[in-house]
CSV table of C-alpha atoms and ligand atoms in Angstrom, one decimal:
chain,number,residue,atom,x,y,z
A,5,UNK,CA,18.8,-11.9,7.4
A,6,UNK,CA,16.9,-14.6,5.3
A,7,UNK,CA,13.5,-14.0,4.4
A,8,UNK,CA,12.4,-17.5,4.1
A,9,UNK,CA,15.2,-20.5,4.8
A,10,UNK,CA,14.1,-24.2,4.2
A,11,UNK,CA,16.4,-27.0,6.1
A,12,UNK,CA,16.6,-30.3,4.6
A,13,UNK,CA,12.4,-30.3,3.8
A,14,UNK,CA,10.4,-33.7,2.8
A,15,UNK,CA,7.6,-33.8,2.2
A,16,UNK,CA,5.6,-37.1,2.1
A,17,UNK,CA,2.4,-38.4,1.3
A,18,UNK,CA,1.6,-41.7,2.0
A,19,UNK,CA,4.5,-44.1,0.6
A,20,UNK,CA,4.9,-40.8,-1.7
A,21,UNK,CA,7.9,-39.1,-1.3
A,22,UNK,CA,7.4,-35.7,-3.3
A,23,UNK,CA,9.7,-33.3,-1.8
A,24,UNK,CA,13.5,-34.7,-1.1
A,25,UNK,CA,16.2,-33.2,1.1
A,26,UNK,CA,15.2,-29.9,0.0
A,27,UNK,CA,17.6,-27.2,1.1
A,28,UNK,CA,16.7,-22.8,0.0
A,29,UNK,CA,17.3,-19.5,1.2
A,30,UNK,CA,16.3,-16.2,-0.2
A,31,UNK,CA,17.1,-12.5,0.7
A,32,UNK,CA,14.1,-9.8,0.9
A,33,UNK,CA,13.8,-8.4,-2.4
A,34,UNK,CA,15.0,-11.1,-4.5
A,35,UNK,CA,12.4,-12.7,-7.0
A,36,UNK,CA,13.1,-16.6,-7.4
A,37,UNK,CA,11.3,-18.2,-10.7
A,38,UNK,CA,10.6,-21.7,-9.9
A,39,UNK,CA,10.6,-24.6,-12.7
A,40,UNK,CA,10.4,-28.1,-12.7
A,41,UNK,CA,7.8,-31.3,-14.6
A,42,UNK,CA,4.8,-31.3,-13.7
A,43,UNK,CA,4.0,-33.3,-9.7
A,44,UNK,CA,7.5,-32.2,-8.9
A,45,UNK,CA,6.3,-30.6,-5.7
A,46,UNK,CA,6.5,-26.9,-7.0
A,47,UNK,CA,2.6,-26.3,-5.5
A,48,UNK,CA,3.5,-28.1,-2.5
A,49,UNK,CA,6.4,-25.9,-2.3
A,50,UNK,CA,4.6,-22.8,-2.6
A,51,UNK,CA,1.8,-23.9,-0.1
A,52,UNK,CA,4.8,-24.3,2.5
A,53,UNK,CA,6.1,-20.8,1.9
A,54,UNK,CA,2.0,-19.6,2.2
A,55,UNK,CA,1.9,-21.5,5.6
A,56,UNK,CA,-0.6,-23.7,4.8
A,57,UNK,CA,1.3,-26.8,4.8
A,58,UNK,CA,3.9,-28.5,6.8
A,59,UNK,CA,6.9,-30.0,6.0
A,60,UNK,CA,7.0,-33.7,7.1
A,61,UNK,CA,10.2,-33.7,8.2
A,62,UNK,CA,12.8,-30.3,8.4
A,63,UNK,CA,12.6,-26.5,9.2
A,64,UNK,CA,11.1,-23.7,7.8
A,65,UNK,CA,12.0,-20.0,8.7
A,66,UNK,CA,10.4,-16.9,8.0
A,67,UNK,CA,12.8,-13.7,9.0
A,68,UNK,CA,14.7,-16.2,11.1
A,69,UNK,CA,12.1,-17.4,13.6
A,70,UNK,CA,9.7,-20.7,13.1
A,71,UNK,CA,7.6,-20.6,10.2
A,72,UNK,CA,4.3,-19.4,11.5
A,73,UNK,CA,1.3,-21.6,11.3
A,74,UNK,CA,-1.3,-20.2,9.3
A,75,UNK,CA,-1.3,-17.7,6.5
A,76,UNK,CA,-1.0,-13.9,7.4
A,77,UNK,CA,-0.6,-10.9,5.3
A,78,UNK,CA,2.7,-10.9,5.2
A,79,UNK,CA,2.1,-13.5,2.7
A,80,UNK,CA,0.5,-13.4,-0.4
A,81,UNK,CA,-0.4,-15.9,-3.0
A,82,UNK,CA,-2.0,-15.5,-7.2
A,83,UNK,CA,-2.7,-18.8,-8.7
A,84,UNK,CA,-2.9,-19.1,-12.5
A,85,UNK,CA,-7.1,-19.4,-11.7
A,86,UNK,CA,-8.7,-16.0,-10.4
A,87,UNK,CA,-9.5,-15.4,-7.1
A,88,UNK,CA,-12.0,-12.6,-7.5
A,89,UNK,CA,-15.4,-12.6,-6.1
A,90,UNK,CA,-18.3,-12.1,-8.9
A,91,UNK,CA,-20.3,-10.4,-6.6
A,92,UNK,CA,-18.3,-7.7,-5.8
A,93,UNK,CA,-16.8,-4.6,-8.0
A,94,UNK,CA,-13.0,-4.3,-8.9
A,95,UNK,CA,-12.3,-2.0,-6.0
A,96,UNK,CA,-14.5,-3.8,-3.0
A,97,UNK,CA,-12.5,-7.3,-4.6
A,98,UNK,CA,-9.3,-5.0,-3.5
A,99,UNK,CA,-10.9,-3.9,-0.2
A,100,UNK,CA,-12.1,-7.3,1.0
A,101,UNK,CA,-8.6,-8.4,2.2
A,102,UNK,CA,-8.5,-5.8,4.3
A,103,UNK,CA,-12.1,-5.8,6.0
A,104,UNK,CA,-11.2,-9.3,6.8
A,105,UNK,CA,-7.7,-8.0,8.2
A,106,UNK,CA,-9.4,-5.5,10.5
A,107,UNK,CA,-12.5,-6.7,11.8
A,108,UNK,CA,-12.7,-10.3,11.4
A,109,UNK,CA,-16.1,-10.6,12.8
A,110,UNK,CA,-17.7,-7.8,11.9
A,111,UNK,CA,-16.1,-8.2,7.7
A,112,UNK,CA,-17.0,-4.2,7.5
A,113,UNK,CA,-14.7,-1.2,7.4
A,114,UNK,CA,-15.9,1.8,9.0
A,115,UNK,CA,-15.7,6.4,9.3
A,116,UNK,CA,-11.9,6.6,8.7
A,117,UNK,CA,-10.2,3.1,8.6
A,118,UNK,CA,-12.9,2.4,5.2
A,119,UNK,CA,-11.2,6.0,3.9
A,120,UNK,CA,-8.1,4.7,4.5
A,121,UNK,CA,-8.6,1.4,3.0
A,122,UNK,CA,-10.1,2.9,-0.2
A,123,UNK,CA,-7.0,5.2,-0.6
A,124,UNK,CA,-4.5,2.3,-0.2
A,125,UNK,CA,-6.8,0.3,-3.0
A,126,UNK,CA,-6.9,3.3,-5.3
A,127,UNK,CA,-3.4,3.6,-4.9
A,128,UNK,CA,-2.5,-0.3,-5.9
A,129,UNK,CA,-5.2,0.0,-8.4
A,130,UNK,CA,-3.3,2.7,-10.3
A,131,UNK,CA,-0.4,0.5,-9.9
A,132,UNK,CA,-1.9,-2.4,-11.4
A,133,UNK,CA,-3.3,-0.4,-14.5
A,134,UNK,CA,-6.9,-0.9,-13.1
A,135,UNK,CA,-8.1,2.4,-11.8
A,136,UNK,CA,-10.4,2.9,-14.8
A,137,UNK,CA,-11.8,-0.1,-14.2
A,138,UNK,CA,-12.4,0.7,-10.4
A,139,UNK,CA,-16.5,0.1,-10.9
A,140,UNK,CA,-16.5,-3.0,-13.3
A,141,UNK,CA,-17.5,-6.2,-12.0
A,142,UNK,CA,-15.0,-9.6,-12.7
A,143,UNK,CA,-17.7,-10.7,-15.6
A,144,UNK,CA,-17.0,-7.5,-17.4
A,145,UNK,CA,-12.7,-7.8,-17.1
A,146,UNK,CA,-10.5,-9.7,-19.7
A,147,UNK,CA,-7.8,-12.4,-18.1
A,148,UNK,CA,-5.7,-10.0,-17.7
A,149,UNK,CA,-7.0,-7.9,-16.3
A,150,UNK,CA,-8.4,-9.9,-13.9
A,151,UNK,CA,-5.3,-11.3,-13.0
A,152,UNK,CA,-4.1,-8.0,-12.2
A,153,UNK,CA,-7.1,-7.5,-9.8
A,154,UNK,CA,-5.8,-11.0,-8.5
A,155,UNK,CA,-2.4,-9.4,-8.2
A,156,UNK,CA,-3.9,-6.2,-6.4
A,157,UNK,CA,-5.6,-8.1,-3.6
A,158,UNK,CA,-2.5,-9.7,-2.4
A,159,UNK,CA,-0.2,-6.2,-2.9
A,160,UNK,CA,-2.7,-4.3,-1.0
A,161,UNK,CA,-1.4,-6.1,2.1
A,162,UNK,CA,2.2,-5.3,1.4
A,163,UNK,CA,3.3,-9.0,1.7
A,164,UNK,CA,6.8,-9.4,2.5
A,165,UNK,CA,6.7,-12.2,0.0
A,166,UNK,CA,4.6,-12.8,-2.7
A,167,UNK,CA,3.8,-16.2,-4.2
A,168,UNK,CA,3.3,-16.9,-7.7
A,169,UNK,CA,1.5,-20.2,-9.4
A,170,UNK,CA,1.8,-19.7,-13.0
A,171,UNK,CA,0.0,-16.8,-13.1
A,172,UNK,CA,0.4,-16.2,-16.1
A,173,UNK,CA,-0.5,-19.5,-17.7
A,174,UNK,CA,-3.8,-19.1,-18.8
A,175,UNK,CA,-3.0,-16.1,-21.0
A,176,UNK,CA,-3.2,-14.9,-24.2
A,177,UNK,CA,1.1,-14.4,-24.9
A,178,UNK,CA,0.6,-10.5,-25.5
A,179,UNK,CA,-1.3,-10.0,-22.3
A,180,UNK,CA,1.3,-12.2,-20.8
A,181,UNK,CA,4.1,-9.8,-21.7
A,182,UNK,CA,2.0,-7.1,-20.4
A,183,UNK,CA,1.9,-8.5,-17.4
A,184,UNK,CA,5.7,-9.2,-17.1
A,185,UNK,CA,6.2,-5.5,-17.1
A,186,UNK,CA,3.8,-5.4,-14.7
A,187,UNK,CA,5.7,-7.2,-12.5
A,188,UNK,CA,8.5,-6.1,-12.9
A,189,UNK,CA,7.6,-2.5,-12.1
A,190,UNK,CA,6.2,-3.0,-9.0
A,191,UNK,CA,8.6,-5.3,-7.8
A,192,UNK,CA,11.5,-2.8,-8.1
A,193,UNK,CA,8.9,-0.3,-6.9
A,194,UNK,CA,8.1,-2.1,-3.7
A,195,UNK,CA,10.5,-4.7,-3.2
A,196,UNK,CA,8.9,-7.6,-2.1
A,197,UNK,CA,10.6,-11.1,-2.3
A,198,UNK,CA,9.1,-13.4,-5.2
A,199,UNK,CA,8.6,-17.0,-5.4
A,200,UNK,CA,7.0,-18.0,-8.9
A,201,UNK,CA,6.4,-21.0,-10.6
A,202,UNK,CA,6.0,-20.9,-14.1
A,203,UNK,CA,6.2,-24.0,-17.3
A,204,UNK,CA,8.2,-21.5,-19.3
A,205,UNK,CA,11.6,-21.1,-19.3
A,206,UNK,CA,12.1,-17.7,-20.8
A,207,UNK,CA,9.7,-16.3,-18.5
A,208,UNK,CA,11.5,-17.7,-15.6
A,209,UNK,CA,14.8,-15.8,-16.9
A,210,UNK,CA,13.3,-12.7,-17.9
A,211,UNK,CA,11.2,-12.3,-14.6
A,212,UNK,CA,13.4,-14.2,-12.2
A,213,UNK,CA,16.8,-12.6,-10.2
A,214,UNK,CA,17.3,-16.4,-10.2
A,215,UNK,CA,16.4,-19.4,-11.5
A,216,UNK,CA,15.6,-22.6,-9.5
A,217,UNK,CA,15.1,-26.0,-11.6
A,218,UNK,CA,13.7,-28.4,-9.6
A,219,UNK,CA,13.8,-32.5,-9.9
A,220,UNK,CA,14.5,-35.9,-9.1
A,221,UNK,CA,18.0,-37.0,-8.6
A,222,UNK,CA,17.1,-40.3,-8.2
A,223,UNK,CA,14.6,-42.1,-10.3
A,224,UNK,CA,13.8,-45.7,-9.7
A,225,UNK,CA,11.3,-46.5,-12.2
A,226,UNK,CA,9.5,-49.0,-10.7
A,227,UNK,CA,8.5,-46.9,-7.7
A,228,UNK,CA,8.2,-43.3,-9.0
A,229,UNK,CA,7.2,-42.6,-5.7
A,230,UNK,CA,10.2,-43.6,-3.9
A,231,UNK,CA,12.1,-40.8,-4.7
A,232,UNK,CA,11.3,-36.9,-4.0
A,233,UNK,CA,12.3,-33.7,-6.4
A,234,UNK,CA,14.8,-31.1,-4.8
A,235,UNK,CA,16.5,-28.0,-6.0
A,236,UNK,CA,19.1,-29.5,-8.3
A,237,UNK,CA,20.1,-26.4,-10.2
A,238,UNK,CA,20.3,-22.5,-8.9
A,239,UNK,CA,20.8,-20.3,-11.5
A,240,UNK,CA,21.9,-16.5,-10.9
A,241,UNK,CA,19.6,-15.0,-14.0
A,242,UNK,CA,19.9,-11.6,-12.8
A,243,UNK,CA,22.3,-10.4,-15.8
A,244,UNK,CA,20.2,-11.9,-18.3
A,245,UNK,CA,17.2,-10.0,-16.3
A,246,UNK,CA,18.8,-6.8,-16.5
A,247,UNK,CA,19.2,-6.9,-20.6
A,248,UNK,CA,15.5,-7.7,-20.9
A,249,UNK,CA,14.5,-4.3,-23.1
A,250,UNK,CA,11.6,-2.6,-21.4
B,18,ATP,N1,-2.8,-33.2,-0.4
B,18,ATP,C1,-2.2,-34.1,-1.1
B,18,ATP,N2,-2.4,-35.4,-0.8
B,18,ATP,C2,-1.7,-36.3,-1.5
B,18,ATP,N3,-0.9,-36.1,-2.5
B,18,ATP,C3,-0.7,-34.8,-2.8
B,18,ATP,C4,-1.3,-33.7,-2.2
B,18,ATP,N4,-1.0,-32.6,-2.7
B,18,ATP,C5,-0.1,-32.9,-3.7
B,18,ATP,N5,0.1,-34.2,-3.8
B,18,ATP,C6,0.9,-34.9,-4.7
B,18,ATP,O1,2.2,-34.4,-4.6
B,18,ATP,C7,2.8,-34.3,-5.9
B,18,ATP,C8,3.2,-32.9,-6.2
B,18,ATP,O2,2.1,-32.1,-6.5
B,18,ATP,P1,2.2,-30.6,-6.8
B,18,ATP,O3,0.9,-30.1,-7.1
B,18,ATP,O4,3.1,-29.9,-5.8
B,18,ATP,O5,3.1,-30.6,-8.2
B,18,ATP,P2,3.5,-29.5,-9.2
B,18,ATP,O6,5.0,-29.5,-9.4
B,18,ATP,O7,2.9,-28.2,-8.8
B,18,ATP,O8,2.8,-29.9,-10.6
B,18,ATP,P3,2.2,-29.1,-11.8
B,18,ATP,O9,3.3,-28.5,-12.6
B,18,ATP,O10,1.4,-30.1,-12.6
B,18,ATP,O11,1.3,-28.0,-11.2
B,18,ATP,C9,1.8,-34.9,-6.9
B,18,ATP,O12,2.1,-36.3,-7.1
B,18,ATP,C10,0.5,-34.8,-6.2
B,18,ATP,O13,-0.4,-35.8,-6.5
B,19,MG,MG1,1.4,-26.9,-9.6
């Protein structure tokens, strides 16, 4: 079965046609880098697969049934800006995802669940490379590392998908190949499918089991807006994945 499938999407804004015809399917598991100029539609894209926004005209699926209507935890989403919260340490930033998830009202863990929910944060923690840093606050983390607390509060869920926004974009390039081992080790430790966007192109073949380009196929210069971006090239990059050296 599909994790997500997308049937002939637009997407349109005003007289603004930014998404074309758009036609995708991915497995579970597989990790899809997304590129394409900038106002493509790739953000759009990604806020479709979050289930914040709806395709004007077409289908979505999620696991074969109608794409559900609102985000859940079976999505999850880093943007290349940080999500964290300043007032709260490395491991509550982890743990607030899921004291929303359980008690909407109440936003508080209690006796065993709160046990639980620390062990599951410790445990993601050590899989992000943070667990030393378990009592800092976000003022006191490098980009990096707070990207990796960014990371963290969307694994801790176990999303079944996990959306990427050029995550990586505001990084130093060291810290950047840091995290692309990162990434890769706990994708092939959990498994989770991957949609990420990203400007660079040897990112999106080193990281990516495939490569989608997205763009215009049409261009009529005096309405840019006239014509949307679709997938116009689907690259199977997973060779070229599996000679990265680790
Ligand atoms: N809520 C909205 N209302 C109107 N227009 C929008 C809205 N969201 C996005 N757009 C337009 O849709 C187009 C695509 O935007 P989007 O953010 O998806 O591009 P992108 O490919 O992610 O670009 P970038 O690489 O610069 O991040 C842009 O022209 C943008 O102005
Ligand atoms: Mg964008």
């Amino acid at each position: 079965m599909n994790l997500v499938e997308a049937k002939n999407i637009w997407k349109i804004y005003g007289d603004s046609i930014v998404l074309e015809n758009l036609n995708f399917s991915m497995k579970e598991g597989e990790f899809c880098t997304l590129v394409g100029p900038s106002g493509c539609g790739k953000t759009t894209f990604l806020r479709m697969l979050l289930g914040v926004e709806n395709p004007t005209k077409g289908k979505l699926f999620f696991e074969g049934n109608d794409y559900p209507q609102e985000p859940s935890d079976e999505r999850g989403i880093v943007f290349q800006r940080y999500s964290t919260l300043s007032h709260l340490n490395v491991i509550d930033n982890v743990i607030i995802g899921l004291e929303f998830e359980s008690s909407k009202f109440f936003g508080k863990l209690f006796g065993s669940k709160k046990k639980e929910a620390y062990e599951k944060a410790e445990e993601i923690l050590k899989a992000v490379g943070l667990q030393d840093a378990r009592n800092k606050f976000p003022h006191e983390l490098s980009g990096g590392m707070k990207q990796r607390l960014s990371i963290a509060q969307s694994l801790v869920k176990k999303p079944k998908l996990l959306l990427l926004d050029e995550p990586f974009g505001a990084l130093d390039p060291g810290i950047s190949l840091d995290m692309h081992e990162l990434l890769l080790d706990i994708h092939s430790k959990l498994n989770f499918g991957v949609v990420m966007v990203t400007h660079d192109i040897s990112e999106a073949f080193k990281l990516g089991t495939r490569v989608l380009v997205f763009d215009k196929v049409k261009v009529d210069e005096k309405y840019p807006n006239r014509y949307g971006s679709t997938i116009v090239n689907d690259i199977d990059s997973s060779k070229e994945r599996k000679n990265v050296k680790k």
